[in-house]
Amino acid sequence: MDAVVAFFVLGVVCQLLGAKVSFPEGLYKTLSMFLMVAIGLKGGIALQEHIDSSLFTMSIAVIAFGLLLPLIAYPLLRYFGQLDRINAGAVAAHYGSVSVATYAVAVALLEANNINYEAYFPLFVVLLEMPAILVGLILAKGSLKLINAEFIKKELVANQSILLMVGSLLIGYFGGHSVQKLSPFFIELFSGVLALFLLKMGLVAGEQLSALKKNSLFLVSFAILMPMIGGIAGTGLGYILGFSGGGIALMAILGASASYIAVPAAMKESLPEANAGMSITAALGITFPFNVLLGVPFFIALGQYLQA
């Protein structure tokens, strides 16, 4: 097991054993912001040498992928899970969007194993944040007209994670040599900060595990099955787009991940009647640990196999 991932396991164990691990107030948000800025900067720096006209076509395909994922999740939740329209739409939005932390773990493992991947993936992370939120709301509300325009401005245009990653990517791309001054902090410390972040995620995931007793077997099954469906679909998309083995793995992992930061905030604002605990338990209590421990290594191995 990679040392970075081991910190996640440590967090879960601490929580399950009842150890009082005190995380400083606000540190979680600081670490989260660091990861988003670091991912954006790194992508912007690398993008200087790798941008071309095919990137636009790839971006359209990735957006279409983001629109498709909640449309796959919704009927599974609605008809097999017997969830009402609002909760099915809310959960589907979580599984159509992405987890920046899962992506960060994948990048750390790829780099630890010297596996190359395309430089422009931070752009795809940003593009996949938005479509699922809109599709999930349309599915939950039944009409695009019922979605508040102020919500679209606040949660989609002025969303913190989107702005931080897009802004950092642009700074990395246009900053020239001056950006290199930031590398000792944002690039070289990336794995250490990610380890602390995963320790906190392990503590939170451990808390969510207790909620599984109150949820049906279907929720657990869905939270494992949907990442595999999204991951296999992402693998196919990465292969069709001609990505490297590392790129195929990242596309799969983006498809397999579920949001537990941006989408919960958006759903709380626009769908307050939805059961937020159900979505968080599935995304953070089941899917995130599954991906960190099993999904990410599996899709990296699958990407390497397809490349070979």
GROMACS .gro file of C-alpha atoms in nm, residues 19-308:
model
  290
   19ALA     CA    1  -0.921   0.758   1.942
   20LYS     CA    2  -0.955   1.133   1.994
   21VAL     CA    3  -0.759   1.268   1.697
   22SER     CA    4  -0.812   1.644   1.707
   23PHE     CA    5  -0.786   1.818   1.371
   24PRO     CA    6  -0.728   2.196   1.402
   25GLU     CA    7  -1.032   2.405   1.318
   26GLY     CA    8  -1.031   2.508   0.953
   27LEU     CA    9  -0.732   2.289   0.858
   28TYR     CA   10  -0.948   2.060   0.645
   29LYS     CA   11  -1.065   2.352   0.430
   30THR     CA   12  -0.709   2.483   0.404
   31LEU     CA   13  -0.579   2.145   0.288
   32SER     CA   14  -0.865   2.116   0.040
   33MET     CA   15  -0.787   2.460  -0.105
   34PHE     CA   16  -0.417   2.372  -0.126
   35LEU     CA   17  -0.490   2.058  -0.328
   36MET     CA   18  -0.719   2.241  -0.572
   37VAL     CA   19  -0.465   2.521  -0.628
   38ALA     CA   20  -0.176   2.274  -0.661
   39ILE     CA   21  -0.363   2.058  -0.914
   40GLY     CA   22  -0.459   2.365  -1.117
   41LEU     CA   23  -0.110   2.514  -1.113
   42LYS     CA   24   0.055   2.188  -1.208
   43GLY     CA   25  -0.188   2.142  -1.495
   44GLY     CA   26  -0.137   2.500  -1.617
   45ILE     CA   27   0.242   2.467  -1.615
   46ALA     CA   28   0.231   2.141  -1.809
   47LEU     CA   29  -0.037   2.271  -2.045
   48GLN     CA   30   0.205   2.529  -2.185
   49GLU     CA   31   0.380   2.254  -2.376
   50HIS     CA   32   0.091   2.025  -2.459
   51ILE     CA   33  -0.207   2.235  -2.570
   52ASP     CA   34  -0.338   2.174  -2.922
   53SER     CA   35  -0.659   2.193  -3.126
   54SER     CA   36  -0.772   1.842  -3.031
   55LEU     CA   37  -0.819   1.956  -2.671
   56PHE     CA   38  -1.147   2.127  -2.763
   57THR     CA   39  -1.291   1.804  -2.906
   58MET     CA   40  -1.175   1.612  -2.602
   59SER     CA   41  -1.336   1.869  -2.371
   60ILE     CA   42  -1.672   1.832  -2.548
   61ALA     CA   43  -1.649   1.454  -2.510
   62VAL     CA   44  -1.570   1.488  -2.139
   63ILE     CA   45  -1.866   1.723  -2.083
   64ALA     CA   46  -2.093   1.473  -2.262
   65PHE     CA   47  -1.952   1.204  -2.031
   66GLY     CA   48  -2.042   1.420  -1.730
   67LEU     CA   49  -2.399   1.457  -1.859
   68LEU     CA   50  -2.431   1.082  -1.914
   69LEU     CA   51  -2.320   0.955  -1.572
   70PRO     CA   52  -2.615   1.090  -1.366
   71LEU     CA   53  -2.852   0.961  -1.636
   72ILE     CA   54  -2.711   0.613  -1.572
   73ALA     CA   55  -2.727   0.649  -1.194
   74TYR     CA   56  -3.082   0.791  -1.178
   75PRO     CA   57  -3.280   0.489  -1.308
   76LEU     CA   58  -3.076   0.255  -1.084
   77LEU     CA   59  -3.167   0.467  -0.782
   78ARG     CA   60  -3.526   0.526  -0.890
   79TYR     CA   61  -3.636   0.182  -0.996
   80PHE     CA   62  -3.404  -0.061  -0.817
   81GLY     CA   63  -3.349   0.145  -0.504
   82GLN     CA   64  -3.708   0.269  -0.494
   83LEU     CA   65  -3.593   0.623  -0.409
   84ASP     CA   66  -3.827   0.914  -0.474
   85ARG     CA   67  -3.749   1.152  -0.760
   86ILE     CA   68  -3.584   1.420  -0.544
   87ASN     CA   69  -3.346   1.189  -0.358
   88ALA     CA   70  -3.266   0.988  -0.672
   89GLY     CA   71  -3.175   1.310  -0.855
   90ALA     CA   72  -2.963   1.435  -0.565
   91VAL     CA   73  -2.765   1.111  -0.530
   92ALA     CA   74  -2.725   1.085  -0.909
   93ALA     CA   75  -2.570   1.434  -0.914
   94HIS     CA   76  -2.307   1.322  -0.660
   95TYR     CA   77  -2.210   1.028  -0.879
   96GLY     CA   78  -2.199   1.230  -1.199
   97SER     CA   79  -1.960   1.483  -1.051
   98VAL     CA   80  -1.602   1.421  -0.938
   99SER     CA   81  -1.392   1.396  -0.622
  100VAL     CA   82  -1.082   1.615  -0.632
  101ALA     CA   83  -0.933   1.408  -0.348
  102THR     CA   84  -0.975   1.081  -0.538
  103TYR     CA   85  -0.813   1.242  -0.842
  104ALA     CA   86  -0.526   1.367  -0.622
  105VAL     CA   87  -0.470   1.015  -0.486
  106ALA     CA   88  -0.462   0.878  -0.841
  107VAL     CA   89  -0.209   1.142  -0.952
  108ALA     CA   90   0.010   1.069  -0.649
  109LEU     CA   91   0.010   0.695  -0.724
  110LEU     CA   92   0.081   0.748  -1.094
  111GLU     CA   93   0.376   0.974  -1.016
  112ALA     CA   94   0.506   0.741  -0.745
  113ASN     CA   95   0.516   0.464  -1.008
  114ASN     CA   96   0.660   0.691  -1.281
  115ILE     CA   97   0.351   0.650  -1.501
  116ASN     CA   98   0.297   0.937  -1.744
  117TYR     CA   99  -0.040   1.099  -1.802
  118GLU     CA  100  -0.175   1.390  -2.010
  119ALA     CA  101  -0.104   1.736  -1.870
  120TYR     CA  102  -0.451   1.877  -1.933
  121PHE     CA  103  -0.647   1.653  -1.692
  122PRO     CA  104  -0.704   1.931  -1.435
  123LEU     CA  105  -0.918   2.096  -1.705
  124PHE     CA  106  -1.129   1.780  -1.726
  125VAL     CA  107  -1.171   1.777  -1.347
  126VAL     CA  108  -1.320   2.126  -1.368
  127LEU     CA  109  -1.541   2.041  -1.665
  128LEU     CA  110  -1.687   1.740  -1.483
  129GLU     CA  111  -1.788   1.941  -1.175
  130MET     CA  112  -2.072   2.126  -1.347
  131PRO     CA  113  -2.282   1.907  -1.582
  132ALA     CA  114  -2.392   1.653  -1.321
  133ILE     CA  115  -2.523   1.922  -1.087
  134LEU     CA  116  -2.752   2.059  -1.356
  135VAL     CA  117  -2.867   1.715  -1.473
  136GLY     CA  118  -2.931   1.602  -1.116
  137LEU     CA  119  -3.143   1.910  -1.046
  138ILE     CA  120  -3.341   1.867  -1.367
  139LEU     CA  121  -3.408   1.502  -1.279
  140ALA     CA  122  -3.509   1.595  -0.924
  141LYS     CA  123  -3.727   1.893  -1.014
  142GLY     CA  124  -3.859   1.765  -1.344
  143SER     CA  125  -3.787   2.085  -1.537
  144LEU     CA  126  -3.498   2.320  -1.609
  145LYS     CA  127  -3.735   2.614  -1.555
  146LEU     CA  128  -3.767   2.529  -1.186
  147ILE     CA  129  -3.394   2.581  -1.126
  148ASN     CA  130  -3.327   2.920  -0.972
  149ALA     CA  131  -3.109   3.150  -1.186
  150GLU     CA  132  -2.939   3.285  -0.874
  151PHE     CA  133  -2.841   2.930  -0.781
  152ILE     CA  134  -2.678   2.877  -1.122
  153LYS     CA  135  -2.476   3.195  -1.074
  154LYS     CA  136  -2.373   3.111  -0.718
  155GLU     CA  137  -2.307   2.738  -0.739
  156LEU     CA  138  -2.193   2.691  -1.099
  157VAL     CA  139  -2.033   3.020  -1.202
  158ALA     CA  140  -1.899   3.128  -0.861
  159ASN     CA  141  -1.834   2.781  -0.721
  160GLN     CA  142  -1.521   2.789  -0.501
  161SER     CA  143  -1.360   2.468  -0.626
  162ILE     CA  144  -1.424   2.555  -0.991
  163LEU     CA  145  -1.289   2.909  -0.955
  164LEU     CA  146  -0.980   2.796  -0.762
  165MET     CA  147  -0.890   2.525  -1.010
  166VAL     CA  148  -0.965   2.729  -1.322
  167GLY     CA  149  -0.787   3.035  -1.183
  168SER     CA  150  -0.483   2.833  -1.076
  169LEU     CA  151  -0.470   2.658  -1.413
  170LEU     CA  152  -0.472   2.994  -1.592
  171ILE     CA  153  -0.205   3.133  -1.358
  172GLY     CA  154   0.009   2.826  -1.424
  173TYR     CA  155  -0.042   2.860  -1.799
  174PHE     CA  156   0.013   3.235  -1.835
  175GLY     CA  157   0.249   3.291  -1.541
  176GLY     CA  158   0.562   3.195  -1.730
  177HIS     CA  159   0.884   3.138  -1.537
  178SER     CA  160   0.753   3.330  -1.234
  179VAL     CA  161   0.528   3.033  -1.150
  180GLN     CA  162   0.836   2.822  -1.083
  181LYS     CA  163   0.882   3.020  -0.762
  182LEU     CA  164   0.569   2.853  -0.628
  183SER     CA  165   0.686   2.499  -0.705
  184PRO     CA  166   0.866   2.434  -0.372
  185PHE     CA  167   0.538   2.496  -0.188
  186PHE     CA  168   0.261   2.371  -0.415
  187ILE     CA  169   0.436   2.096  -0.611
  188GLU     CA  170   0.702   1.949  -0.382
  189LEU     CA  171   0.479   1.947  -0.072
  190PHE     CA  172   0.181   1.797  -0.257
  191SER     CA  173   0.217   1.440  -0.127
  192GLY     CA  174   0.263   1.552   0.234
  193VAL     CA  175  -0.044   1.773   0.227
  194LEU     CA  176  -0.243   1.497   0.056
  195ALA     CA  177  -0.142   1.256   0.334
  196LEU     CA  178  -0.281   1.494   0.600
  197PHE     CA  179  -0.596   1.547   0.396
  198LEU     CA  180  -0.649   1.172   0.366
  199LEU     CA  181  -0.599   1.131   0.741
  200LYS     CA  182  -0.890   1.370   0.792
  201MET     CA  183  -1.091   1.191   0.523
  202GLY     CA  184  -1.031   0.863   0.701
  203LEU     CA  185  -1.166   1.010   1.024
  204VAL     CA  186  -1.476   1.140   0.846
  205ALA     CA  187  -1.529   0.815   0.654
  206GLY     CA  188  -1.502   0.622   0.981
  207GLU     CA  189  -1.786   0.836   1.120
  208GLN     CA  190  -1.998   0.763   0.814
  209LEU     CA  191  -1.952   0.387   0.849
  210SER     CA  192  -2.177   0.388   1.156
  211ALA     CA  193  -2.457   0.526   0.940
  212LEU     CA  194  -2.445   0.220   0.714
  213LYS     CA  195  -2.640   0.024   0.973
  214LYS     CA  196  -2.935   0.254   0.908
  215ASN     CA  197  -2.922   0.225   0.529
  216SER     CA  198  -3.034  -0.052   0.301
  217LEU     CA  199  -2.814  -0.308   0.133
  218PHE     CA  200  -2.901  -0.137  -0.194
  219LEU     CA  201  -2.723   0.184  -0.098
  220VAL     CA  202  -2.403  -0.006  -0.021
  221SER     CA  203  -2.432  -0.206  -0.343
  222PHE     CA  204  -2.500   0.106  -0.550
  223ALA     CA  205  -2.205   0.294  -0.395
  224ILE     CA  206  -1.974   0.015  -0.515
  225LEU     CA  207  -2.144  -0.076  -0.844
  226MET     CA  208  -2.179   0.280  -0.977
  227PRO     CA  209  -1.805   0.360  -0.948
  228MET     CA  210  -1.731   0.044  -1.147
  229ILE     CA  211  -1.984   0.142  -1.415
  230GLY     CA  212  -1.847   0.498  -1.432
  231GLY     CA  213  -1.490   0.372  -1.423
  232ILE     CA  214  -1.537   0.122  -1.706
  233ALA     CA  215  -1.716   0.389  -1.911
  234GLY     CA  216  -1.430   0.631  -1.841
  235THR     CA  217  -1.180   0.366  -1.944
  236GLY     CA  218  -1.360   0.327  -2.276
  237LEU     CA  219  -1.371   0.703  -2.330
  238GLY     CA  220  -1.001   0.740  -2.249
  239TYR     CA  221  -0.915   0.458  -2.489
  240ILE     CA  222  -1.126   0.608  -2.769
  241LEU     CA  223  -0.966   0.951  -2.719
  242GLY     CA  224  -0.623   0.793  -2.749
  243PHE     CA  225  -0.494   0.873  -2.401
  244SER     CA  226  -0.182   0.714  -2.256
  245GLY     CA  227  -0.214   0.435  -1.999
  246GLY     CA  228  -0.198   0.693  -1.720
  247GLY     CA  229  -0.454   0.911  -1.896
  248ILE     CA  230  -0.694   0.619  -1.942
  249ALA     CA  231  -0.662   0.545  -1.570
  250LEU     CA  232  -0.734   0.908  -1.475
  251MET     CA  233  -1.038   0.922  -1.704
  252ALA     CA  234  -1.165   0.602  -1.544
  253ILE     CA  235  -1.106   0.736  -1.194
  254LEU     CA  236  -1.290   1.060  -1.272
  255GLY     CA  237  -1.583   0.850  -1.390
  256ALA     CA  238  -1.566   0.631  -1.080
  257SER     CA  239  -1.545   0.908  -0.821
  258ALA     CA  240  -1.832   1.080  -0.643
  259SER     CA  241  -1.841   1.437  -0.515
  260TYR     CA  242  -1.870   1.506  -0.143
  261ILE     CA  243  -1.774   1.875  -0.139
  262ALA     CA  244  -1.916   2.076  -0.432
  263VAL     CA  245  -2.235   1.878  -0.497
  264PRO     CA  246  -2.352   1.851  -0.133
  265ALA     CA  247  -2.324   2.229  -0.104
  266ALA     CA  248  -2.519   2.275  -0.426
  267MET     CA  249  -2.790   2.026  -0.325
  268LYS     CA  250  -2.826   2.187   0.018
  269GLU     CA  251  -2.896   2.519  -0.154
  270SER     CA  252  -3.133   2.399  -0.423
  271LEU     CA  253  -3.276   2.072  -0.285
  272PRO     CA  254  -3.305   2.123   0.092
  273GLU     CA  255  -3.575   1.857   0.107
  274ALA     CA  256  -3.334   1.585  -0.015
  275ASN     CA  257  -3.179   1.346   0.238
  276ALA     CA  258  -2.823   1.482   0.250
  277GLY     CA  259  -2.710   1.209   0.489
  278MET     CA  260  -2.789   0.939   0.236
  279SER     CA  261  -2.576   1.100  -0.036
  280ILE     CA  262  -2.282   1.174   0.195
  281THR     CA  263  -2.288   0.824   0.345
  282ALA     CA  264  -2.280   0.668  -0.002
  283ALA     CA  265  -2.019   0.902  -0.153
  284LEU     CA  266  -1.785   0.946   0.144
  285GLY     CA  267  -1.857   0.642   0.360
  286ILE     CA  268  -1.851   0.380   0.085
  287THR     CA  269  -1.738   0.505  -0.256
  288PHE     CA  270  -1.439   0.712  -0.144
  289PRO     CA  271  -1.279   0.432   0.063
  290PHE     CA  272  -1.359   0.180  -0.211
  291ASN     CA  273  -1.187   0.396  -0.473
  292VAL     CA  274  -0.885   0.485  -0.259
  293LEU     CA  275  -0.817   0.125  -0.155
  294LEU     CA  276  -0.934  -0.073  -0.460
  295GLY     CA  277  -1.069   0.137  -0.745
  296VAL     CA  278  -0.765   0.358  -0.809
  297PRO     CA  279  -0.512   0.069  -0.816
  298PHE     CA  280  -0.747  -0.137  -1.034
  299PHE     CA  281  -0.800   0.131  -1.296
  300ILE     CA  282  -0.430   0.220  -1.302
  301ALA     CA  283  -0.351  -0.146  -1.369
  302LEU     CA  284  -0.625  -0.159  -1.634
  303GLY     CA  285  -0.487   0.150  -1.805
  304GLN     CA  286  -0.139  -0.001  -1.813
  305TYR     CA  287  -0.281  -0.325  -1.955
  306LEU     CA  288  -0.464  -0.143  -2.235
  307GLN     CA  289  -0.157   0.060  -2.318
  308ALA     CA  290   0.051  -0.257  -2.343
   0.00000   0.00000   0.00000
